[in-house]
Amino acid sequence: MSSEEDYDDEATGLYRKWVGRVQGFLINMGCDQGLAEEIANDAFLGARRRWAYVRTLEAPEGYVFKIARNERSKRQKPHDNRARDLHPDPPEALPDVDDDVGLDIADRATVRQALQQLPASLREAVTLRDAIGLSEAATAEIMGVSVGSVKRYTSEGRQRLRLLLAEFRPRRGGKDR
Amino acid sequence: MTADEEPVTSILRILGDGGLDDAELDRRVSKFQGALRRLRDDPAEAARLDALVMDAEHSRAAVTSDDSRGGTPIAGDLESQQDEVGHPDSDVVSEFGGWYLRNRALVVRFLMRLGASLDAAEDATQEAFAEAWRRIQLGTWADIVNQETWIRIVALNIHRQLSGQRKQPASVPVAGLPEIPQPGAGHAELTAGALLVLDTLRSLPFELQVIVAFKMEGFPASVAARYLGVTDQKARNLLKTARRTLVRKLALLSDDETSLRHPDRDKNSASRSRNHGPDTVEQHGALVDDSVAEPSVEREENRISSEEMRRLSRELDAMLAAGDEELLTCVTGQRW
């Protein structure tokens, strides 16, 4: 097997492990599903282009998050502006799902709505730390700020969310990783 | 984490996976593997991804995280990619060469107005043009709408990144040695006129420096406004503030800088004290207060007429233009 194929396999392993969380981060930051999927794929493909370097990193996912974060900042506004000019899609019939799945969707929507009310830096810190589960150091590196700033953003974000979600209790307590 | 914060953390975990179930994840992985295979035969797509990576590496976040990479230089990483990017045709190379020659000295001067030393300005300018060249190789150069503005903003960002604390190389601390003015123009060192303009500009707060620097380059206030993230009106207000401050500072400096002193200044100082008549503008008193007026002149004599204000404004423009001209001569006479 050539090193290129080895690299492809390693990059695919990273993709399988992290694509959900990269996409979750983008959606929590305000991207719609389609754009989040597009940016997440580009971020992993971009990391694959630099795989000889990325594979040496202690946390290669941080590199992917950094690309994804940068791309979101470039693409989201034009994407949203274009979308505003289009006719909205006709409402889709709600899928016939069992109660658990339906409640899960409702939980996500409620929490995400609360998250959208935070300023971007607080939302980003809280998402990376609590939703994605990254360390303070990794979050600081991705956001390009100090660890102290991450602590401050996270603490303030949690406090605000606690108020916004005072009445909310997740039906299934979230998933363990 | 406090006991109050813990429930929030557990609630947020439901958002962590992006909503992908196992079947969806398998579908996505399979799609990703297909994209990886196609990437090998698609140089345009590869170039697009390379540009995307480079852009992320040059973002603010990437710069601040350099320390954690054990000092791996970004430029080193990019050099290893040179063979992977496209080779522009000779017309493009020639056109870029001309553009480079026309703009390089102007960009160096722009950075010097913003507080960079000559060497630091040259380094940042070189980096900015190298970045422009990479864009040409990647085929994204034509996408930039205003290249003159772009090159200045990139150079300024690079200068600010390089001059940050983390990027300072270990060296013997000899900072603070003044640049020495030399007589005449066209030599390698800075002249007194250029230094006066630079020192005065550097004494302004950064926002005002940016506003003045873009204005002196002939860009509208909206360009500086976008860079600073303020409204156009706010930028215009800042420009007025900057001009008022410069009038005050340059008038002060010219007391000692006899070589730059306006030939008519003494005469005008005398006429100023005679000239506060019916058209006196109260608000302009602040422009000259105790800097332009002689120390012995009474407070009410600081009031200044509209005509006098226009003259001071013209004097400011002439002084900046003269210093600027000398600065450009010094820069272009440097090494290239």
Coordinates of C-alpha atoms in Angstrom, one line a residue:
Chain A
M1 CA 0.0 0.0 0.0
S2 CA 1.4 3.4 -0.9
S3 CA 1.8 6.2 1.6
E4 CA -0.9 8.1 -0.3
E5 CA -3.3 5.3 0.4
D6 CA -2.1 5.1 4.0
Y7 CA -2.8 8.8 4.3
D8 CA -6.2 8.4 2.8
D9 CA -7.0 5.7 5.4
E10 CA -5.8 7.8 8.3
A11 CA -7.7 10.8 7.1
T12 CA -10.8 8.7 6.7
G13 CA -10.4 7.5 10.2
L14 CA -10.2 11.0 11.5
Y15 CA -13.2 11.9 9.4
R16 CA -15.3 9.0 10.8
K17 CA -14.4 10.0 14.3
W18 CA -14.9 13.7 14.1
V19 CA -17.1 14.7 11.2
G20 CA -20.2 14.7 13.3
R21 CA -18.7 17.0 15.9
V22 CA -17.2 19.4 13.3
Q23 CA -20.6 19.5 11.6
G24 CA -22.3 20.0 15.0
F25 CA -20.0 22.9 15.8
L26 CA -20.8 24.6 12.5
I27 CA -24.6 24.1 12.9
N28 CA -24.4 25.5 16.5
M29 CA -22.5 28.5 15.1
G30 CA -25.5 29.2 12.8
C31 CA -24.8 27.3 9.6
D32 CA -27.6 25.5 8.0
Q33 CA -27.3 21.7 7.5
G34 CA -26.2 21.9 3.8
L35 CA -23.5 24.5 4.4
A36 CA -22.2 22.7 7.5
E37 CA -21.9 19.5 5.6
E38 CA -20.1 21.2 2.7
I39 CA -17.6 23.1 5.0
A40 CA -17.0 20.0 7.2
N41 CA -16.1 18.0 4.1
D42 CA -13.8 20.8 2.7
A43 CA -12.1 21.1 6.1
F44 CA -11.2 17.4 6.2
L45 CA -10.2 17.3 2.5
G46 CA -8.0 20.4 3.2
A47 CA -6.4 18.7 6.1
R48 CA -5.8 15.7 3.9
R49 CA -3.9 17.9 1.5
R50 CA -1.5 18.7 4.4
W51 CA -1.6 15.2 5.9
A52 CA 2.1 14.8 6.1
Y53 CA 2.1 17.7 8.6
V54 CA -1.3 17.2 10.2
R55 CA -0.7 13.6 11.1
T56 CA 2.2 14.7 13.3
L57 CA 0.0 16.9 15.4
E58 CA -1.1 15.7 18.8
A59 CA -4.7 16.7 18.1
P60 CA -5.2 16.7 14.3
E61 CA -8.9 17.4 14.8
G62 CA -7.9 20.9 16.0
Y63 CA -6.4 21.7 12.6
V64 CA -9.7 20.6 11.0
F65 CA -11.8 22.7 13.4
K66 CA -9.5 25.7 12.6
I67 CA -10.1 25.3 8.8
A68 CA -13.9 24.8 9.4
R69 CA -14.1 27.9 11.6
N70 CA -12.2 30.0 9.1
E71 CA -14.4 28.8 6.2
R72 CA -17.6 29.4 8.2
S73 CA -16.6 33.0 8.8
K74 CA -16.0 33.5 5.0
R75 CA -19.0 31.6 3.6
Q76 CA -21.9 31.9 6.0
K77 CA -22.9 35.5 5.4
P78 CA -22.8 35.3 1.6
H79 CA -24.6 31.9 1.8
D80 CA -27.3 33.4 4.1
N81 CA -27.7 36.5 1.9
R82 CA -28.1 34.3 -1.2
A83 CA -30.6 32.1 0.6
R84 CA -32.7 35.1 1.6
D85 CA -33.2 36.0 -2.0
L86 CA -34.5 32.6 -2.9
H87 CA -38.0 31.4 -2.6
P88 CA -38.3 29.4 0.6
D89 CA -38.8 25.7 0.1
P90 CA -42.3 24.4 0.5
P91 CA -42.8 23.0 4.0
E92 CA -42.0 19.3 4.1
A93 CA -44.2 16.8 5.8
L94 CA -42.8 15.9 9.1
P95 CA -41.2 12.4 9.0
D96 CA -43.1 9.7 10.7
V97 CA -40.7 9.0 13.6
D98 CA -41.1 7.4 17.0
D99 CA -41.6 9.5 20.1
D100 CA -38.0 9.2 21.2
V101 CA -36.6 10.5 17.9
G102 CA -39.2 13.3 17.8
L103 CA -38.4 14.4 21.3
D104 CA -34.7 14.3 20.5
I105 CA -35.2 16.6 17.5
A106 CA -37.3 19.0 19.7
D107 CA -34.6 19.0 22.4
R108 CA -31.9 19.9 19.9
A109 CA -34.0 22.7 18.4
T110 CA -34.7 24.1 21.8
V111 CA -31.1 24.1 23.0
R112 CA -29.8 25.3 19.6
Q113 CA -32.3 28.2 19.8
A114 CA -31.0 29.2 23.2
L115 CA -27.4 28.9 21.9
Q116 CA -28.1 31.3 19.0
Q117 CA -29.0 34.0 21.5
L118 CA -25.4 34.1 22.8
P119 CA -22.7 36.4 21.3
A120 CA -20.5 34.6 18.8
S121 CA -17.5 34.2 21.1
L122 CA -19.5 32.8 24.0
R123 CA -21.4 30.5 21.7
E124 CA -18.2 29.3 20.1
A125 CA -16.5 28.6 23.4
V126 CA -19.4 26.9 25.0
T127 CA -20.0 24.7 21.9
L128 CA -16.3 23.7 21.6
R129 CA -16.0 23.0 25.3
D130 CA -19.3 21.5 26.3
A131 CA -21.0 20.3 23.1
I132 CA -17.9 19.0 21.3
G133 CA -16.0 18.2 24.5
L134 CA -12.6 19.8 23.6
S135 CA -10.1 20.8 26.3
E136 CA -9.6 24.5 27.2
A137 CA -6.2 24.5 25.5
A138 CA -7.6 23.0 22.3
T139 CA -10.4 25.5 22.3
A140 CA -8.0 28.3 22.8
E141 CA -5.9 27.2 19.9
I142 CA -8.9 26.9 17.6
M143 CA -10.3 30.3 18.6
G144 CA -6.9 32.0 18.6
V145 CA -7.3 33.3 22.1
S146 CA -5.7 32.6 25.5
V147 CA -6.8 29.8 27.8
G148 CA -7.9 32.5 30.3
S149 CA -10.3 34.0 27.6
V150 CA -11.7 30.6 26.9
K151 CA -12.4 30.1 30.6
R152 CA -14.1 33.5 30.8
Y153 CA -16.2 33.0 27.6
T154 CA -17.2 29.5 28.7
S155 CA -18.2 30.5 32.2
E156 CA -20.2 33.5 31.0
G157 CA -21.8 31.4 28.2
R158 CA -22.9 28.7 30.7
Q159 CA -24.4 31.3 33.0
R160 CA -26.4 32.9 30.2
L161 CA -27.5 29.5 28.9
R162 CA -28.6 28.4 32.4
L163 CA -31.0 31.3 32.5
L164 CA -32.2 30.7 29.0
L165 CA -32.7 27.0 29.6
A166 CA -34.0 27.3 33.2
E167 CA -37.2 25.4 32.3
F168 CA -35.5 22.9 30.0
R169 CA -34.6 19.4 31.0
P170 CA -33.4 17.0 28.3
R171 CA -35.6 14.0 27.9
R172 CA -32.8 11.6 27.5
G173 CA -29.9 13.4 29.2
G174 CA -27.7 13.6 26.1
K175 CA -25.4 11.0 24.6
D176 CA -22.2 9.9 26.3
R177 CA -19.0 9.9 24.3
Chain B
M1 CA -17.1 23.9 36.8
T2 CA -19.7 24.9 39.4
A3 CA -22.6 22.8 40.4
D4 CA -24.9 25.3 38.6
E5 CA -23.0 24.9 35.3
E6 CA -23.0 21.2 35.2
P7 CA -26.6 20.7 34.0
V8 CA -26.0 23.1 31.1
T9 CA -23.0 21.1 30.1
S10 CA -24.9 17.9 30.0
I11 CA -27.7 19.6 28.1
L12 CA -25.3 20.8 25.5
R13 CA -23.9 17.4 24.9
I14 CA -27.0 16.5 22.8
L15 CA -25.7 19.0 20.2
G16 CA -22.2 17.5 19.9
D17 CA -22.7 14.9 17.2
G18 CA -24.2 17.1 14.5
G19 CA -27.2 14.8 14.4
L20 CA -25.5 12.0 12.4
D21 CA -26.7 8.5 13.1
D22 CA -24.7 5.4 12.2
A23 CA -26.3 4.9 8.7
E24 CA -25.8 8.6 7.8
L25 CA -22.2 8.4 9.1
D26 CA -21.5 5.4 6.8
R27 CA -23.0 7.3 3.9
R28 CA -20.9 10.3 4.6
V29 CA -17.6 8.3 5.0
S30 CA -18.2 6.6 1.7
K31 CA -18.8 10.0 0.1
F32 CA -15.6 11.3 1.6
Q33 CA -13.6 8.4 0.3
G34 CA -15.0 9.1 -3.2
A35 CA -13.9 12.7 -2.8
L36 CA -10.4 11.6 -1.8
R37 CA -10.1 9.5 -4.9
R38 CA -11.4 12.2 -7.2
L39 CA -9.0 14.7 -5.6
R40 CA -6.0 12.8 -7.1
D41 CA -7.1 13.6 -10.6
D42 CA -8.5 17.0 -10.1
P43 CA -5.8 19.7 -9.8
A44 CA -8.3 22.5 -9.8
E45 CA -10.1 21.1 -6.7
A46 CA -6.7 20.4 -5.1
A47 CA -5.7 24.0 -5.7
R48 CA -9.0 25.3 -4.2
L49 CA -8.4 23.2 -1.1
D50 CA -4.8 24.4 -0.8
A51 CA -6.0 28.0 -0.9
L52 CA -8.6 27.2 1.8
V53 CA -5.9 25.7 4.0
M54 CA -3.5 28.6 3.4
D55 CA -6.2 31.0 4.2
A56 CA -6.9 29.3 7.5
E57 CA -3.2 29.2 8.3
H58 CA -2.9 32.9 7.8
S59 CA -5.9 33.7 9.9
R60 CA -5.5 35.3 13.3
A61 CA -6.2 32.0 15.1
A62 CA -3.5 30.2 13.1
V63 CA -0.9 32.8 14.0
T64 CA -1.6 32.7 17.7
S65 CA -1.3 29.0 17.7
D66 CA 2.1 28.9 16.1
D67 CA 3.8 28.5 19.5
S68 CA 2.1 25.2 20.0
R69 CA 3.5 23.9 16.7
G70 CA 7.0 24.1 18.1
G71 CA 7.8 27.1 15.9
T72 CA 7.2 25.3 12.6
P73 CA 7.2 28.2 10.2
I74 CA 4.2 28.5 8.0
A75 CA 6.4 29.7 5.1
G76 CA 8.3 26.5 5.3
D77 CA 5.1 24.5 5.0
L78 CA 4.1 26.5 2.0
E79 CA 7.4 26.1 0.2
S80 CA 6.9 22.4 0.2
Q81 CA 3.7 23.0 -1.7
Q82 CA 5.1 25.1 -4.5
D83 CA 5.3 22.3 -7.0
E84 CA 1.6 21.5 -6.4
V85 CA 0.3 24.9 -7.5
G86 CA -0.2 26.1 -11.0
H87 CA 2.3 28.1 -13.1
P88 CA 0.9 31.3 -14.4
D89 CA 1.7 32.3 -18.0
S90 CA 4.3 34.9 -19.0
D91 CA 1.7 37.7 -19.6
V92 CA 0.4 37.4 -16.0
V93 CA 4.0 37.3 -14.7
S94 CA 4.9 40.4 -16.6
E95 CA 1.7 42.2 -15.6
F96 CA 2.3 41.3 -11.9
G97 CA 5.9 42.5 -12.2
G98 CA 4.8 45.9 -13.3
W99 CA 2.2 46.1 -10.6
Y100 CA 4.8 45.1 -8.0
L101 CA 7.2 47.8 -9.1
R102 CA 4.5 50.5 -9.1
N103 CA 3.2 49.6 -5.7
R104 CA 6.0 48.2 -3.5
A105 CA 7.4 51.6 -2.4
L106 CA 3.9 52.9 -1.8
V107 CA 3.1 49.9 0.5
V108 CA 6.4 50.3 2.4
R109 CA 5.5 54.0 2.9
F110 CA 2.0 53.1 4.0
L111 CA 3.4 50.8 6.7
M112 CA 5.9 53.3 7.8
R113 CA 3.1 55.9 8.3
L114 CA 1.6 53.3 10.6
G115 CA 4.6 53.0 12.8
A116 CA 6.7 50.4 11.1
S117 CA 10.5 50.9 10.8
L118 CA 11.9 50.8 7.3
D119 CA 13.2 47.3 7.7
A120 CA 10.0 46.0 9.3
A121 CA 7.9 47.7 6.6
E122 CA 10.0 46.1 3.9
D123 CA 9.7 42.6 5.5
A124 CA 5.9 42.9 5.8
T125 CA 5.6 44.3 2.3
Q126 CA 7.7 41.4 0.9
E127 CA 5.5 38.9 2.7
A128 CA 2.3 40.6 1.4
F129 CA 3.5 40.5 -2.3
A130 CA 4.6 36.8 -1.8
E131 CA 1.0 36.1 -0.7
A132 CA -0.3 38.0 -3.8
W133 CA 2.0 35.8 -5.9
R134 CA 0.6 32.6 -4.3
R135 CA -2.8 33.8 -5.2
I136 CA -1.7 34.2 -8.8
Q137 CA -0.4 30.7 -8.8
L138 CA -3.6 29.4 -7.3
G139 CA -5.6 31.4 -9.8
T140 CA -7.5 33.4 -7.2
W141 CA -5.8 36.7 -7.7
A142 CA -8.4 38.0 -10.2
D143 CA -11.2 37.4 -7.6
I144 CA -9.8 40.3 -5.5
V145 CA -11.9 43.3 -6.4
N146 CA -9.5 46.1 -5.3
Q147 CA -6.0 44.8 -5.3
E148 CA -4.4 48.1 -4.2
T149 CA -6.5 48.0 -1.0
W150 CA -6.0 44.3 -0.5
I151 CA -2.2 44.4 -0.7
R152 CA -2.1 47.2 1.9
I153 CA -4.4 45.4 4.3
V154 CA -2.6 42.2 4.0
A155 CA 0.8 44.0 4.5
L156 CA -0.7 45.8 7.6
N157 CA -2.0 42.5 9.0
I158 CA 1.3 40.8 8.5
H159 CA 3.2 43.7 10.0
R160 CA 0.9 43.6 13.1
Q161 CA 1.4 39.9 13.4
L162 CA 5.1 40.0 13.0
S163 CA 5.5 42.8 15.5
G164 CA 3.5 41.0 18.1
Q165 CA 5.3 39.9 21.3
R166 CA 5.3 36.2 20.4
K167 CA 7.0 36.8 17.0
Q168 CA 9.9 38.8 18.3
P169 CA 13.1 37.0 17.8
A170 CA 15.5 36.7 20.7
S171 CA 18.0 39.5 20.4
V172 CA 20.0 42.0 22.5
P173 CA 17.6 44.7 23.6
V174 CA 18.8 47.8 21.7
A175 CA 15.4 49.2 20.9
G176 CA 15.0 52.9 21.1
L177 CA 18.0 53.9 19.0
P178 CA 16.7 56.9 17.0
E179 CA 16.9 57.0 13.2
I180 CA 19.2 59.9 12.4
P181 CA 18.1 62.5 9.8
Q182 CA 20.5 63.3 7.0
P183 CA 20.4 66.3 4.7
G184 CA 19.1 66.1 1.1
A185 CA 16.8 63.8 -0.6
G186 CA 17.3 60.6 -2.5
H187 CA 19.7 59.0 0.0
A188 CA 19.2 55.8 1.9
E189 CA 18.5 57.5 5.3
L190 CA 15.4 59.3 6.4
T191 CA 15.4 63.1 6.1
A192 CA 14.3 65.4 8.8
G193 CA 11.1 66.2 7.0
A194 CA 10.2 62.5 6.6
L195 CA 11.0 61.8 10.2
L196 CA 8.9 64.7 11.4
V197 CA 5.9 63.5 9.5
L198 CA 6.5 59.9 10.7
D199 CA 7.0 60.8 14.3
T200 CA 3.8 62.9 14.3
L201 CA 1.8 60.2 12.7
R202 CA 3.1 57.6 15.0
S203 CA 2.1 59.7 18.0
L204 CA -1.6 59.3 17.0
P205 CA -3.7 56.5 18.4
F206 CA -3.8 53.4 16.1
E207 CA -7.3 54.1 14.8
L208 CA -6.4 57.6 13.8
Q209 CA -3.1 56.4 12.2
V210 CA -5.1 53.9 10.0
I211 CA -7.6 56.6 9.0
V212 CA -4.8 59.0 8.0
A213 CA -2.7 56.4 6.3
F214 CA -5.5 55.2 4.0
K215 CA -6.6 58.8 3.4
M216 CA -3.0 59.8 2.4
E217 CA -3.0 56.9 0.0
G218 CA -6.0 58.4 -1.7
F219 CA -8.5 55.8 -0.5
P220 CA -12.0 56.8 0.7
A221 CA -12.8 56.8 4.4
S222 CA -15.0 53.7 3.8
V223 CA -11.8 51.5 3.2
A224 CA -10.4 52.4 6.6
A225 CA -13.9 52.1 8.1
R226 CA -14.1 48.5 6.9
Y227 CA -10.6 47.7 8.2
L228 CA -11.4 49.1 11.6
G229 CA -15.0 47.7 11.7
V230 CA -16.6 51.1 12.1
T231 CA -19.2 52.9 10.1
D232 CA -18.3 55.3 7.3
Q233 CA -19.5 58.2 9.3
K234 CA -17.4 57.2 12.3
A235 CA -14.4 57.0 10.0
R236 CA -15.1 60.5 8.7
N237 CA -15.3 61.8 12.3
L238 CA -12.1 60.0 13.2
L239 CA -10.4 61.7 10.2
K240 CA -11.5 65.1 11.4
T241 CA -10.2 64.3 14.8
A242 CA -6.9 63.1 13.3
R243 CA -6.5 66.3 11.3
R244 CA -7.2 68.5 14.3
T245 CA -4.7 66.5 16.3
L246 CA -2.1 66.8 13.5
V247 CA -2.6 70.5 13.2
R248 CA -1.9 70.9 16.9
K249 CA 1.1 68.5 17.0
L250 CA 2.8 69.8 13.8
A251 CA 2.3 73.4 14.9
L252 CA 4.0 72.4 18.2
L253 CA 6.8 70.6 16.5
S254 CA 7.6 73.3 14.0
D255 CA 8.7 75.6 16.9
D256 CA 11.8 73.5 17.1
E257 CA 12.0 72.2 13.6
T258 CA 13.2 75.5 12.0
S259 CA 14.1 73.8 8.7
L260 CA 10.5 72.8 8.3
R261 CA 9.0 75.9 9.7
H262 CA 6.6 77.6 7.4
P263 CA 8.2 80.7 6.0
D264 CA 5.1 82.8 6.6
R265 CA 4.5 81.3 10.0
D266 CA 5.7 84.3 12.1
K267 CA 3.8 86.7 9.9
N268 CA 0.8 84.5 10.1
S269 CA 1.1 84.2 13.9
A270 CA 1.0 88.0 14.0
S271 CA -1.9 88.2 11.7
R272 CA -3.7 85.5 13.7
S273 CA -3.8 87.7 16.7
R274 CA -5.3 90.5 14.6
N275 CA -7.7 88.4 12.8
H276 CA -10.3 87.3 15.3
G277 CA -13.1 89.4 14.0
P278 CA -16.8 88.8 13.3
D279 CA -16.1 85.6 11.5
T280 CA -14.3 84.0 14.4
V281 CA -15.2 80.4 14.9
E282 CA -15.4 79.3 18.5
Q283 CA -15.1 75.6 17.8
H284 CA -11.8 76.0 16.1
G285 CA -10.2 77.5 19.1
A286 CA -9.4 73.9 20.2
L287 CA -7.3 73.3 17.1
V288 CA -4.7 75.7 18.1
D289 CA -5.2 76.4 21.9
D290 CA -1.8 76.7 23.5
S291 CA 0.1 75.0 20.8
V292 CA -0.2 77.5 18.0
A293 CA -0.7 80.7 20.1
E294 CA 2.3 82.3 21.7
P295 CA 2.5 81.6 25.4
S296 CA 1.9 85.2 26.3
V297 CA -1.2 85.5 24.2
E298 CA -4.4 85.8 26.2
R299 CA -7.0 83.0 26.1
E300 CA -9.4 84.9 23.8
E301 CA -6.7 85.3 21.3
N302 CA -6.7 81.6 20.8
R303 CA -10.0 81.9 19.0
I304 CA -9.3 81.5 15.3
S305 CA -11.0 82.7 12.2
S306 CA -12.3 80.4 9.5
E307 CA -9.8 81.9 7.1
E308 CA -7.0 81.1 9.5
M309 CA -8.3 77.6 10.0
R310 CA -8.3 77.0 6.2
R311 CA -4.7 78.3 6.1
L312 CA -3.7 76.0 8.9
S313 CA -5.4 73.1 7.1
R314 CA -3.5 73.9 3.9
E315 CA -0.3 74.2 5.9
L316 CA -1.0 70.7 7.3
D317 CA -1.6 69.2 3.9
A318 CA 1.6 70.9 2.5
M319 CA 3.7 69.6 5.4
L320 CA 2.3 66.1 5.2
A321 CA 2.8 66.1 1.4
A322 CA 6.4 67.4 1.7
G323 CA 7.3 64.9 4.3
D324 CA 5.6 62.2 2.4
E325 CA 7.4 63.0 -0.8
E326 CA 10.7 62.8 1.1
L327 CA 9.7 59.6 2.6
L328 CA 8.9 58.0 -0.7
T329 CA 12.2 59.3 -2.1
C330 CA 14.0 57.7 0.8
V331 CA 12.2 54.4 0.4
T332 CA 12.6 54.2 -3.4
G333 CA 16.3 55.1 -3.1
Q334 CA 16.9 52.4 -0.6
R335 CA 17.7 49.2 -2.3
W336 CA 15.4 48.8 -5.2

